[in-house]
Tab-separated table of C-alpha atoms and ligand atoms in Angstrom:
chain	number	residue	atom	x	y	z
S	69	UNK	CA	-28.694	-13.180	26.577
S	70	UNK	CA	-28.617	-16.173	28.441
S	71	UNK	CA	-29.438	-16.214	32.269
S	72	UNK	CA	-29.419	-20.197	34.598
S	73	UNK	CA	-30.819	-18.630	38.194
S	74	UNK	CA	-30.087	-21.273	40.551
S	75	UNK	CA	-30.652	-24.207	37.942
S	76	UNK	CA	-31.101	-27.595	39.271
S	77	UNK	CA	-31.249	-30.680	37.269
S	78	UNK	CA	-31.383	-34.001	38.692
S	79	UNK	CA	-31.943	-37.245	37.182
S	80	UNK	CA	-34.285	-39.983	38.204
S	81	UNK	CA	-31.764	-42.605	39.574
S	82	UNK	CA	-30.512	-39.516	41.966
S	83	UNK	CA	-27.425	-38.182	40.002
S	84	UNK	CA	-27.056	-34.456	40.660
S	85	UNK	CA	-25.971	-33.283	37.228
S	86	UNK	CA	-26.218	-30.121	37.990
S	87	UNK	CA	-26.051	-28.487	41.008
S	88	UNK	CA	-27.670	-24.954	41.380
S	89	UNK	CA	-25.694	-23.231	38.908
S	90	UNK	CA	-25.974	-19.145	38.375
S	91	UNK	CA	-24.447	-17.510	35.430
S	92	UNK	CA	-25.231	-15.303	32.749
S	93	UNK	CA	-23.751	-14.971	29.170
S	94	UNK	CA	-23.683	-11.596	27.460
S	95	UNK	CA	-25.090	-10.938	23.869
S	96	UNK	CA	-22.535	-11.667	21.340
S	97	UNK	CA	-20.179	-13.495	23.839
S	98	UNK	CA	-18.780	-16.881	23.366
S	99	UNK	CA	-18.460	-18.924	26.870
S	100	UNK	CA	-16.637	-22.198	27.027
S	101	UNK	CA	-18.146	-24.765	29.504
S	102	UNK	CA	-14.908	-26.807	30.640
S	103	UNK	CA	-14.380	-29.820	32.559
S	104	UNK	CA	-13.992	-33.503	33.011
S	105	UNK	CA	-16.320	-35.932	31.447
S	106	UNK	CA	-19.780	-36.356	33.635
S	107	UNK	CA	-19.209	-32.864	35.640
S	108	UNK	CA	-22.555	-31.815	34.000
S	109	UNK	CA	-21.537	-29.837	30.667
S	110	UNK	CA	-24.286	-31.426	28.813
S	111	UNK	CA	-27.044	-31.410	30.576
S	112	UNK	CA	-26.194	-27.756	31.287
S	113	UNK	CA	-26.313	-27.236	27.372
S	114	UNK	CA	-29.074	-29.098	26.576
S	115	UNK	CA	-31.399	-27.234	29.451
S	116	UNK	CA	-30.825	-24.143	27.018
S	117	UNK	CA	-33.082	-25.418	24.550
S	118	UNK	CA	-35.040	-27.885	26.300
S	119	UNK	CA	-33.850	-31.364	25.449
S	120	UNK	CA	-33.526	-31.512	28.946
S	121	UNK	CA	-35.993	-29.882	32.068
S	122	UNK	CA	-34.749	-28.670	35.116
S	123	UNK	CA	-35.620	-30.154	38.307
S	124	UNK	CA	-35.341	-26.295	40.279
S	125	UNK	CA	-34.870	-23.003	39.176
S	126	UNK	CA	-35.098	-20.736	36.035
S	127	UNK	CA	-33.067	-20.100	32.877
S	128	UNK	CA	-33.867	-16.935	30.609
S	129	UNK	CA	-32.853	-16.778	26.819
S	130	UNK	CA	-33.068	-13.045	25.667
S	131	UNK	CA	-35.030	-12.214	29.024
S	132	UNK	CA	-37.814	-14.516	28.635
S	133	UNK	CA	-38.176	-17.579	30.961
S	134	UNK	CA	-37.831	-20.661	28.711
S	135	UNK	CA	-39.679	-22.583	30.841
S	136	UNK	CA	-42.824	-20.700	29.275
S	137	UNK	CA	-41.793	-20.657	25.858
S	138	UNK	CA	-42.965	-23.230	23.540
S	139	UNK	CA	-40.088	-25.400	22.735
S	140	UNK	CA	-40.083	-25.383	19.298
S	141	UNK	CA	-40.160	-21.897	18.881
S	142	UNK	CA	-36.999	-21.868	21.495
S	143	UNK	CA	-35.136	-23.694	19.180
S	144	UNK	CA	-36.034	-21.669	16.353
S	145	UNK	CA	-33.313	-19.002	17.657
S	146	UNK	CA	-30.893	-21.532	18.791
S	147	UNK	CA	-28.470	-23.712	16.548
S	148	UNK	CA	-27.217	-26.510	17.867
S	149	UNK	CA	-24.014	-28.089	17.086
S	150	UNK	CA	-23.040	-31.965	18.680
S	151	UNK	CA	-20.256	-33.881	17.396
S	152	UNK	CA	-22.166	-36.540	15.772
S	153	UNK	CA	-23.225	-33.782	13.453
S	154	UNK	CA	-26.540	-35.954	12.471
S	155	UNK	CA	-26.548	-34.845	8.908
S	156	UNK	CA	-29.548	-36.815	6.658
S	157	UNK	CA	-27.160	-39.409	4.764
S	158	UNK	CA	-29.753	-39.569	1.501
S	159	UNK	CA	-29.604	-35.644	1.434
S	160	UNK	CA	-27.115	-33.845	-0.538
S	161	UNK	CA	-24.639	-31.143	1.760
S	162	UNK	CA	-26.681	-28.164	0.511
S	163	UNK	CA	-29.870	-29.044	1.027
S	164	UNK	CA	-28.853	-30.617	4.709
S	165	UNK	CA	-27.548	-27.113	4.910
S	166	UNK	CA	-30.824	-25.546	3.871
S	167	UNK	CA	-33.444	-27.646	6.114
S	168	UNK	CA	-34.152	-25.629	8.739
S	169	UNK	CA	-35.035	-22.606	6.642
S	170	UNK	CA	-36.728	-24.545	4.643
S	171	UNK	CA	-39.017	-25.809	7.296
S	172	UNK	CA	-39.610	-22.717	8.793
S	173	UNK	CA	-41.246	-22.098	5.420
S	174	UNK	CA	-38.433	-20.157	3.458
S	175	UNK	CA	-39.019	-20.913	0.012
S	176	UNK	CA	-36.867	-23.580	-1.606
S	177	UNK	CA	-34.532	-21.417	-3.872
S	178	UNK	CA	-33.916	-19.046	-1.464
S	179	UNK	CA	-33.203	-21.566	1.310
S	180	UNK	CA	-30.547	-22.850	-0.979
S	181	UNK	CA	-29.276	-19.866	-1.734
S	182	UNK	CA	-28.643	-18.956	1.754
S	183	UNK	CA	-27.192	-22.797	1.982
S	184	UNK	CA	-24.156	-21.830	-0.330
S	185	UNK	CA	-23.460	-18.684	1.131
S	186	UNK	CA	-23.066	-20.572	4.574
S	187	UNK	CA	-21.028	-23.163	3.219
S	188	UNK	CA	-18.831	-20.823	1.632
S	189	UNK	CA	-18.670	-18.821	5.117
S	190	UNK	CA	-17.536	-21.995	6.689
S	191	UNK	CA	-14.945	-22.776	3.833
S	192	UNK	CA	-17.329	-25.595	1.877
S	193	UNK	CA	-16.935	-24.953	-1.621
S	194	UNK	CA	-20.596	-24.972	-2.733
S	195	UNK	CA	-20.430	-25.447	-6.609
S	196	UNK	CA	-17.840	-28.721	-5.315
S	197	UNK	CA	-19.364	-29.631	-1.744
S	198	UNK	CA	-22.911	-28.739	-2.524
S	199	UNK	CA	-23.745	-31.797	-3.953
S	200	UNK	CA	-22.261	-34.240	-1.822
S	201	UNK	CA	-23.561	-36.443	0.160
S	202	UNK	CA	-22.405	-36.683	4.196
S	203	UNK	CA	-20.517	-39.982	3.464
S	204	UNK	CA	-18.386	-38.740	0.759
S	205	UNK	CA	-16.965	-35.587	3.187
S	206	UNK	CA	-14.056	-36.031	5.650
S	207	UNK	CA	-14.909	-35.889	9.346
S	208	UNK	CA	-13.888	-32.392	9.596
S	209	UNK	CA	-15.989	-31.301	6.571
S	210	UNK	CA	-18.855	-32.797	8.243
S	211	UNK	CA	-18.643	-31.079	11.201
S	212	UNK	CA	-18.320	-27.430	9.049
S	213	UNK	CA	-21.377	-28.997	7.151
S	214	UNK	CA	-22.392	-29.252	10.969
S	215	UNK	CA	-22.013	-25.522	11.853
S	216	UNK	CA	-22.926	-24.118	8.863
S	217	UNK	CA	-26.773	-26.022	9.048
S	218	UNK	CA	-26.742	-24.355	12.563
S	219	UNK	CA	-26.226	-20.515	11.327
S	220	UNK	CA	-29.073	-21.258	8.915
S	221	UNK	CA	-31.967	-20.167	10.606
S	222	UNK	CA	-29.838	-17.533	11.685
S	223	UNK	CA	-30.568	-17.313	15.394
S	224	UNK	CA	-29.172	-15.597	17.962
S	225	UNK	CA	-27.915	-18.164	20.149
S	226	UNK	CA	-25.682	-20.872	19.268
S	227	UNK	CA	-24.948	-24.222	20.879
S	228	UNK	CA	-21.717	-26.235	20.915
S	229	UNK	CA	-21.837	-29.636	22.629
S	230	UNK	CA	-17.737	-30.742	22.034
S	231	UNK	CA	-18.141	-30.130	17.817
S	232	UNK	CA	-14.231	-30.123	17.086
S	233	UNK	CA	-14.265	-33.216	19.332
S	234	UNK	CA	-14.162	-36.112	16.561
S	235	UNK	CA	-11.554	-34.832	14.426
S	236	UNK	CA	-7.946	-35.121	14.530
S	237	UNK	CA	-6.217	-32.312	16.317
S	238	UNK	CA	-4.300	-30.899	13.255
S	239	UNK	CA	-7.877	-30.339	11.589
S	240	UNK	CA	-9.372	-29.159	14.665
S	241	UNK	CA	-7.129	-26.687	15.030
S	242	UNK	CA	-7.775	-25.425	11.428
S	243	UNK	CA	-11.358	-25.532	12.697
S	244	UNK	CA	-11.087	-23.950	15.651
S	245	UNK	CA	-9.611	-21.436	13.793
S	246	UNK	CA	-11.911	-20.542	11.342
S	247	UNK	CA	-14.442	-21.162	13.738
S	248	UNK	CA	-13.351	-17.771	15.373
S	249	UNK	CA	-12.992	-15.962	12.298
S	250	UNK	CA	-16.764	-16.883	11.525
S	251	UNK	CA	-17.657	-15.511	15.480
S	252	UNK	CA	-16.138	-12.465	14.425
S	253	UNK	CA	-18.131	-11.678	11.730
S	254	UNK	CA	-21.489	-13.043	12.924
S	255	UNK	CA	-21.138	-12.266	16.977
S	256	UNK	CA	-23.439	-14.729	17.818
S	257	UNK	CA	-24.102	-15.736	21.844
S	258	UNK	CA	-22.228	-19.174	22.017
S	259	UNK	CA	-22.289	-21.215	25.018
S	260	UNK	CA	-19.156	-24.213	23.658
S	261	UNK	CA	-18.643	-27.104	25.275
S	262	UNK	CA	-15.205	-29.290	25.672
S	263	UNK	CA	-13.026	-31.550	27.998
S	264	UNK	CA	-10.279	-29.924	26.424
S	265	UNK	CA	-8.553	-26.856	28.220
S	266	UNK	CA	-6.536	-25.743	24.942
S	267	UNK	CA	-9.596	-25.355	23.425
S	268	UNK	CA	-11.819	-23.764	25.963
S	269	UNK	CA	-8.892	-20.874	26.724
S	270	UNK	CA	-8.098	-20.716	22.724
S	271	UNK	CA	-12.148	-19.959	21.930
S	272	UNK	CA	-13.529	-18.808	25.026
S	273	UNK	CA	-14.279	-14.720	25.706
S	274	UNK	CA	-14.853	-16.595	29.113
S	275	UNK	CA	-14.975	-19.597	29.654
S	276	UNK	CA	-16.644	-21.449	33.081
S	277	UNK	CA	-14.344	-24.126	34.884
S	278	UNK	CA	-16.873	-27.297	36.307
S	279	UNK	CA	-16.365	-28.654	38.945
S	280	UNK	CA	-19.143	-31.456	40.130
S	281	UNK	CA	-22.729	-29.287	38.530
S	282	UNK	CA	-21.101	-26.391	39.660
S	283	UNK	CA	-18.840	-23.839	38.362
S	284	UNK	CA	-15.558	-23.179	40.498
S	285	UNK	CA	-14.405	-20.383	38.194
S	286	UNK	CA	-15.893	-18.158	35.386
S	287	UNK	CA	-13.474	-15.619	33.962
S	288	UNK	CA	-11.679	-14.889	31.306
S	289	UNK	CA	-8.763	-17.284	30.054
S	290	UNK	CA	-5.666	-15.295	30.501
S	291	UNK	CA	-7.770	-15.234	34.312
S	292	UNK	CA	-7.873	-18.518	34.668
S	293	UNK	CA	-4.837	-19.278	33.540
S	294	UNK	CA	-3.095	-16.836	35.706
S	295	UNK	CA	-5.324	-17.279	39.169
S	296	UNK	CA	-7.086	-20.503	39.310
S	297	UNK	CA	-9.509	-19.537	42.032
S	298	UNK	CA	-9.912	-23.463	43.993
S	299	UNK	CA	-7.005	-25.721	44.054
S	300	UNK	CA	-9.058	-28.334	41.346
S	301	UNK	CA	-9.024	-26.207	38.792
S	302	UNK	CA	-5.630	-25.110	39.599
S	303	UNK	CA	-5.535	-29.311	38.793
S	304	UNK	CA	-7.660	-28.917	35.952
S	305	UNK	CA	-5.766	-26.088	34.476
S	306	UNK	CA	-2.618	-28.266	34.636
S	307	UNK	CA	1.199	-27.139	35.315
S	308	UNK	CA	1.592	-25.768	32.061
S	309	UNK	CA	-0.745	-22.708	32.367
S	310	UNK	CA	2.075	-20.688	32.284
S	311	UNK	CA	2.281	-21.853	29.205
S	312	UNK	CA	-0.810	-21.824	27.464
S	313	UNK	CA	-1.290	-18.127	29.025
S	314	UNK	CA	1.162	-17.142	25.956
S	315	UNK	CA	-1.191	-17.996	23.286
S	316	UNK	CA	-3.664	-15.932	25.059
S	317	UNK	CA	-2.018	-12.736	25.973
S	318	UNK	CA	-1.581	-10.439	23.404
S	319	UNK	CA	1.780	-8.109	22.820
S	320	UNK	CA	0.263	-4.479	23.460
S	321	UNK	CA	2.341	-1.330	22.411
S	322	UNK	CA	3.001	-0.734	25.906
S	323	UNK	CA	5.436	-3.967	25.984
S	324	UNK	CA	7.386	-2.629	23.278
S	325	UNK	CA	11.038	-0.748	23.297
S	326	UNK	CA	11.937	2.367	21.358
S	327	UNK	CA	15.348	1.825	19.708
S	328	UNK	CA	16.530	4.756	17.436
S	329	UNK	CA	15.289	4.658	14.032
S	330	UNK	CA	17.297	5.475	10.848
S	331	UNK	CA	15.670	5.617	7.662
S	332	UNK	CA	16.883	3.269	4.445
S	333	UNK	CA	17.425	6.956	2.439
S	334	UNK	CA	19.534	8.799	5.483
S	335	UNK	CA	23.391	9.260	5.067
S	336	UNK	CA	25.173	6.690	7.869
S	337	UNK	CA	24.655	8.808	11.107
S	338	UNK	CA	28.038	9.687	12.805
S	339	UNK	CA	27.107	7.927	15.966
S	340	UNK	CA	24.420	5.646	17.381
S	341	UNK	CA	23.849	4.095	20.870
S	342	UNK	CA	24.363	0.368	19.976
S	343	UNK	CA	22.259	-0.543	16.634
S	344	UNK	CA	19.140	1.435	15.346
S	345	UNK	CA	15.993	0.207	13.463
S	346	UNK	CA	15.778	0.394	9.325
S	347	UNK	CA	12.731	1.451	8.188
S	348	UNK	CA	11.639	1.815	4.511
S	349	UNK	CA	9.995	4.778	2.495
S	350	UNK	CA	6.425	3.712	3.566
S	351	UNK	CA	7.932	3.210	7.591
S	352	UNK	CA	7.557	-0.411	7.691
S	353	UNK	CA	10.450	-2.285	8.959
S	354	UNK	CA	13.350	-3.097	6.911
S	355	UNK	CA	16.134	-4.695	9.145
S	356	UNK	CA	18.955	-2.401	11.551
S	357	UNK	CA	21.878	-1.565	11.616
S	358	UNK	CA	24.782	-1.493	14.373
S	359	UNK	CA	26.657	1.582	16.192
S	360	UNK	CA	30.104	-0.212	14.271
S	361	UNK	CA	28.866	0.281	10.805
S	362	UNK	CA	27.754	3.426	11.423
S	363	UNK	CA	31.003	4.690	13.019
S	364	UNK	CA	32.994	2.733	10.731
S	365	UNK	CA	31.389	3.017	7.045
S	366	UNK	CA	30.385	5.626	4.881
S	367	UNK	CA	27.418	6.196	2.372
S	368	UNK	CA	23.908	5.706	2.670
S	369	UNK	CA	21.957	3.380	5.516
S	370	UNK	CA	20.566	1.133	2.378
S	371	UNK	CA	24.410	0.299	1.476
S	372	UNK	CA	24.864	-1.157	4.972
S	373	UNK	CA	21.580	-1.888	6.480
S	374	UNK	CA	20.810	-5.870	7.256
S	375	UNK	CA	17.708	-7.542	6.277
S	376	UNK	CA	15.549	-8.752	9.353
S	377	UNK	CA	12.573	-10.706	8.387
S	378	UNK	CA	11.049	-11.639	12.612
S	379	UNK	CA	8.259	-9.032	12.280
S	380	UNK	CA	4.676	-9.754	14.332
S	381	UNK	CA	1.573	-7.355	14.746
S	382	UNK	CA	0.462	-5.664	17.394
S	383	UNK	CA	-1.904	-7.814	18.995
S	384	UNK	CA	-0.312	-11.199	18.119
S	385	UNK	CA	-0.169	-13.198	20.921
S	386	UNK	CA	2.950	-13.619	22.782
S	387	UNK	CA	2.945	-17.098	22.093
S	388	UNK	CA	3.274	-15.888	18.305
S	389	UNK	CA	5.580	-13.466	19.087
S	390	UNK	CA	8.099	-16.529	21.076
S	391	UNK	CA	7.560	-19.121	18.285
S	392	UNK	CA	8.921	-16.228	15.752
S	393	UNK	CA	11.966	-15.312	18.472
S	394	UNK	CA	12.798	-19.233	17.807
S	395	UNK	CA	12.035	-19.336	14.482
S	396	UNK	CA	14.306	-16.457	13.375
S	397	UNK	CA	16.705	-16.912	16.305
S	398	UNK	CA	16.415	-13.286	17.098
S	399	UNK	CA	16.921	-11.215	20.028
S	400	UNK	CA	13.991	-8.625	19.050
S	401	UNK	CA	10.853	-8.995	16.599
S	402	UNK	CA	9.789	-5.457	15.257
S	403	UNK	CA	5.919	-5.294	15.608
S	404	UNK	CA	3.766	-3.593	13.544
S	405	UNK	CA	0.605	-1.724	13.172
S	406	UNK	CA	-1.019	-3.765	10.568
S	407	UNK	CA	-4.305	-1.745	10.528
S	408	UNK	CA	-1.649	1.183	9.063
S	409	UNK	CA	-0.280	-0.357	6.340
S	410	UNK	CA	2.457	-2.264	8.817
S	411	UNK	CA	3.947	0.644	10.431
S	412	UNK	CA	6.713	-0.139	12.548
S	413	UNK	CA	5.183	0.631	16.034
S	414	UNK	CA	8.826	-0.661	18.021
S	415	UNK	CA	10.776	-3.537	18.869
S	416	UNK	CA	9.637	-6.707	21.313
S	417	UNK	CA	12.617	-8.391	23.634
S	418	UNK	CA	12.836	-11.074	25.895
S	419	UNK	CA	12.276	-8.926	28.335
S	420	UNK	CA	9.634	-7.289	26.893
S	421	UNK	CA	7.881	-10.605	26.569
S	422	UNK	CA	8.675	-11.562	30.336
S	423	UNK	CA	7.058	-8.133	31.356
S	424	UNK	CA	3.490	-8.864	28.809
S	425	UNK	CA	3.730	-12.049	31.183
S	426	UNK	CA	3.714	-10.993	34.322
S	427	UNK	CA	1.123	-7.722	33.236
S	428	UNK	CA	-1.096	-10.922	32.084
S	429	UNK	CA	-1.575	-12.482	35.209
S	430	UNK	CA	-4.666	-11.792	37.139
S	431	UNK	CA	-2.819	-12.668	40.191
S	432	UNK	CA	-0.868	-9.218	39.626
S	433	UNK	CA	-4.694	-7.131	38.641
S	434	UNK	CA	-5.709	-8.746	41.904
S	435	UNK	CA	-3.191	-8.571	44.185
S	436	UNK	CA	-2.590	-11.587	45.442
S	437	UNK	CA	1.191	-12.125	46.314
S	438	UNK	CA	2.121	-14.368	42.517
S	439	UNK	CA	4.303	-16.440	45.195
S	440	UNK	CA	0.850	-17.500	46.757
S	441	UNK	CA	-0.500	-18.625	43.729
S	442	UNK	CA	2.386	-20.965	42.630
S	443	UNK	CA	2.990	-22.515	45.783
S	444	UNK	CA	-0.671	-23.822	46.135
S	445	UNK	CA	-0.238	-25.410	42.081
S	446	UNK	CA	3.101	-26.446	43.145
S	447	UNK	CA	1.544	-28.249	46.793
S	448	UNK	CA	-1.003	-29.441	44.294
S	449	UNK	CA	-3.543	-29.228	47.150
Q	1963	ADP	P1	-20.647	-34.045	30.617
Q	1963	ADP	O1	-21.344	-33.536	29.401
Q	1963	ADP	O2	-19.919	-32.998	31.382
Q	1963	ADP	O3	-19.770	-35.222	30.318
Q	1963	ADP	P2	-23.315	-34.883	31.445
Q	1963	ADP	O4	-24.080	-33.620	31.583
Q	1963	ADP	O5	-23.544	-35.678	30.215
Q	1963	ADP	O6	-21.761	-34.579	31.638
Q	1963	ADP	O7	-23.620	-35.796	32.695
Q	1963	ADP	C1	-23.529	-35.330	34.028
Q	1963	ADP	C2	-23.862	-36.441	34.999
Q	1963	ADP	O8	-25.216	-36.829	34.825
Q	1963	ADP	C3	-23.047	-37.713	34.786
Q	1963	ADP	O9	-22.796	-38.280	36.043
Q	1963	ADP	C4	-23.955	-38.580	33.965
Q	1963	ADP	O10	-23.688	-39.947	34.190
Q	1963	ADP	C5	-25.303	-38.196	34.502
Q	1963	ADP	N1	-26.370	-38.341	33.500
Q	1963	ADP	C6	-26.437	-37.817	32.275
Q	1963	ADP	N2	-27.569	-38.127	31.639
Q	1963	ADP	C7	-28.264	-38.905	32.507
Q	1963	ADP	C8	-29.538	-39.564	32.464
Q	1963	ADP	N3	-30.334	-39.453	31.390
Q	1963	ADP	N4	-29.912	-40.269	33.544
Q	1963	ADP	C9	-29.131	-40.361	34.636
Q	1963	ADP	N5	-27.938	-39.769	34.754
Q	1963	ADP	C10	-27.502	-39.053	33.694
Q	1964	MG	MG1	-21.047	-34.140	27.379
């Protein structure tokens, strides 16, 4: 959806911001541009829809060179999203919302009309946001205000020059958040730009590591995270990849362990291998029980069964999954099959967890030695 071919762009006094950069970004994907400040993020961004020109080679939106396109039609099918959001101060939040329909000659009412639904899809209250004015919102509503003025037009193609960058981090979490929710539902091509790592692994479907105007990697996070491919962004990526490769890695049913399973209705079985599972009527997860009780107790599982709350989905991450192992000090979470009602699917361990680790890292997909990989973060060359 969008192509740079050897893209060039260098500035009058000299600076190389960008240094023939090739990449491509695939129709409904979201790719975070990452780096330090001045590495060329930008001017990469802004080349899209041409607030900036090349100096050398070619950059295709939806296969046609931009180069040839009139600008302002360009920028018809691209949003564009900076963290001084630029809303008109002496307009009111819905019709800052509604501008760029309404200059593209969608009639008033209806422009509006698609203004609330926007604001609602970026959690803006219309009938109590609608008629404010920019100064009278938080930063954080702003920057929604912000997003939501981009989807507008509706175009394909969204940019994201650092939007989340302004606000505190508690609220830029909640955005970041909800910011994913709306990708999900409106897939459009995002090219997002930040300094900040967190965010590039938390939002990207790929995100590209910059080095000086070029890219040194341009993978997937849990990639990244698990093989930096030079030793900068190794450096970029910090010591605590490890880390942040939790909250990308999701628990999979193949990471789970198959304890037996007794039923809240079944008579106390005679024997059991250690403890068992409790499931309810419907098969979600009720708690477990232990090979004593069972060998020691009569009656019905219900009458002895203990309640165990640490339950996760399949597909949480397992950064999820080790907050709730904390949370509930427990030795196992069951995880569930929340597309089916919550049916108990098995148990996650430690171990279990260690395993989803290790499966996560691309160092293992690719076959270089993990030992390899650590000692060059470790010599920090
Ligand atoms: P980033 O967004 O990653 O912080 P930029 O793309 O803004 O980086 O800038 C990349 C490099 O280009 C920096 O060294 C910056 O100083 C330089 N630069 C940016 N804009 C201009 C300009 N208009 N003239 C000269 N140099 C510029
Ligand atoms: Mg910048």
């Amino acid at each position: 959806m969008i192509r740079f071919e050897n893209v060039t762009k260098r500035y009058a006094d000299g600076t190389t911001a960008v240094d023939n950069l090739s990449f491509e970004v695939a129709e409904g994907e979201l790719v975070t541009l990452v780096g330090p400040s001045g590495c060329g993020k930008t001017t990469t961004m802004k080349m899209v829809n041409r607030l900036i020109e090349p100096t050398g080679g070619r950059i295709y939106v939806d296969g046609d060179d931009i180069s040839a396109t009139d600008p302002v039609e360009l920028r018809r099918r691209i949003g564009y999203v900076i963290q001084q959001v630029g809303l008109f101060p002496h307009k009111t939040v819905l019709d800052n919302t509604a501008t760029v329909p309404h200059l593209l000659g969608v009639r008033r009412a209806t422009a509006r009309a698609r203004a609330a639904e926007l604001l609602d899809l970026v959690g803006l209250d219309p009938s109590v946001y609608g008629g404010r004015y920019p100064e009278q919102l938080s930063g954080g509503q702003r920057q929604r205000v912000g997003v939501a003025r981009a989807l507008a037009a509706d175009p394909p193609v969204l940019l994201m020059d650092e939007p989340f960058g302004a606000v505190d981090p508690v609220v830029r979490e909640r955005l970041q958040n909800e910011f994913l929710a709306l990708q999900k539902s409106v897939r459009k091509t995002v090219l997002f730009v930040t300094h900040d790592i967190e965010e590039a692994v938390r939002l990207g479907d790929r995100i590209a590591v910059y080095g000086q105007g070029t890219i040194e990697q341009f993978d997937a996070p849990a990639a990244v995270l698990g093989a930096p491919a030079t030793p900068s962004v190794a450096d970029f990526v910090g010591a605590d990849r490890g880390l942040r490769r939790l909250s990308v890695t999701p628990v999979e049913p193949g990471d789970l362990e198959q304890p037996p399973v007794v039923h809240l209705d079944d008579p106390l079985p005679a024997t059991l291998p250690g403890w068992a599972v409790v499931l309810d009527r419907e098969g979600n997860p009720h708690g477990w029980i232990s090979a004593g009780q069972a060998a020691t107790a009569r009656g019905a599982v219900r009458e002895h069964a203990r309640r165990m709350e640490a339950r996760l989905p399949v597909g949480a991450s397992l950064k999820q999954a080790f907050a709730t192992m904390l949370q509930y000090d427990a030795g196992w979470i069951a995880v569930t099959d929340e597309e089916n009602g919550g049916r108990f699917l098995g148990v996650l361990t430690p171990a279990g967890l260690h395993e989803a680790l290790r499966r996560s890292t691309a160092a293992d997909a690719r076959d270089i030695p993990r030992d390899e990989v650590e000692l060059e973060t470790v010599s920090g060359r």
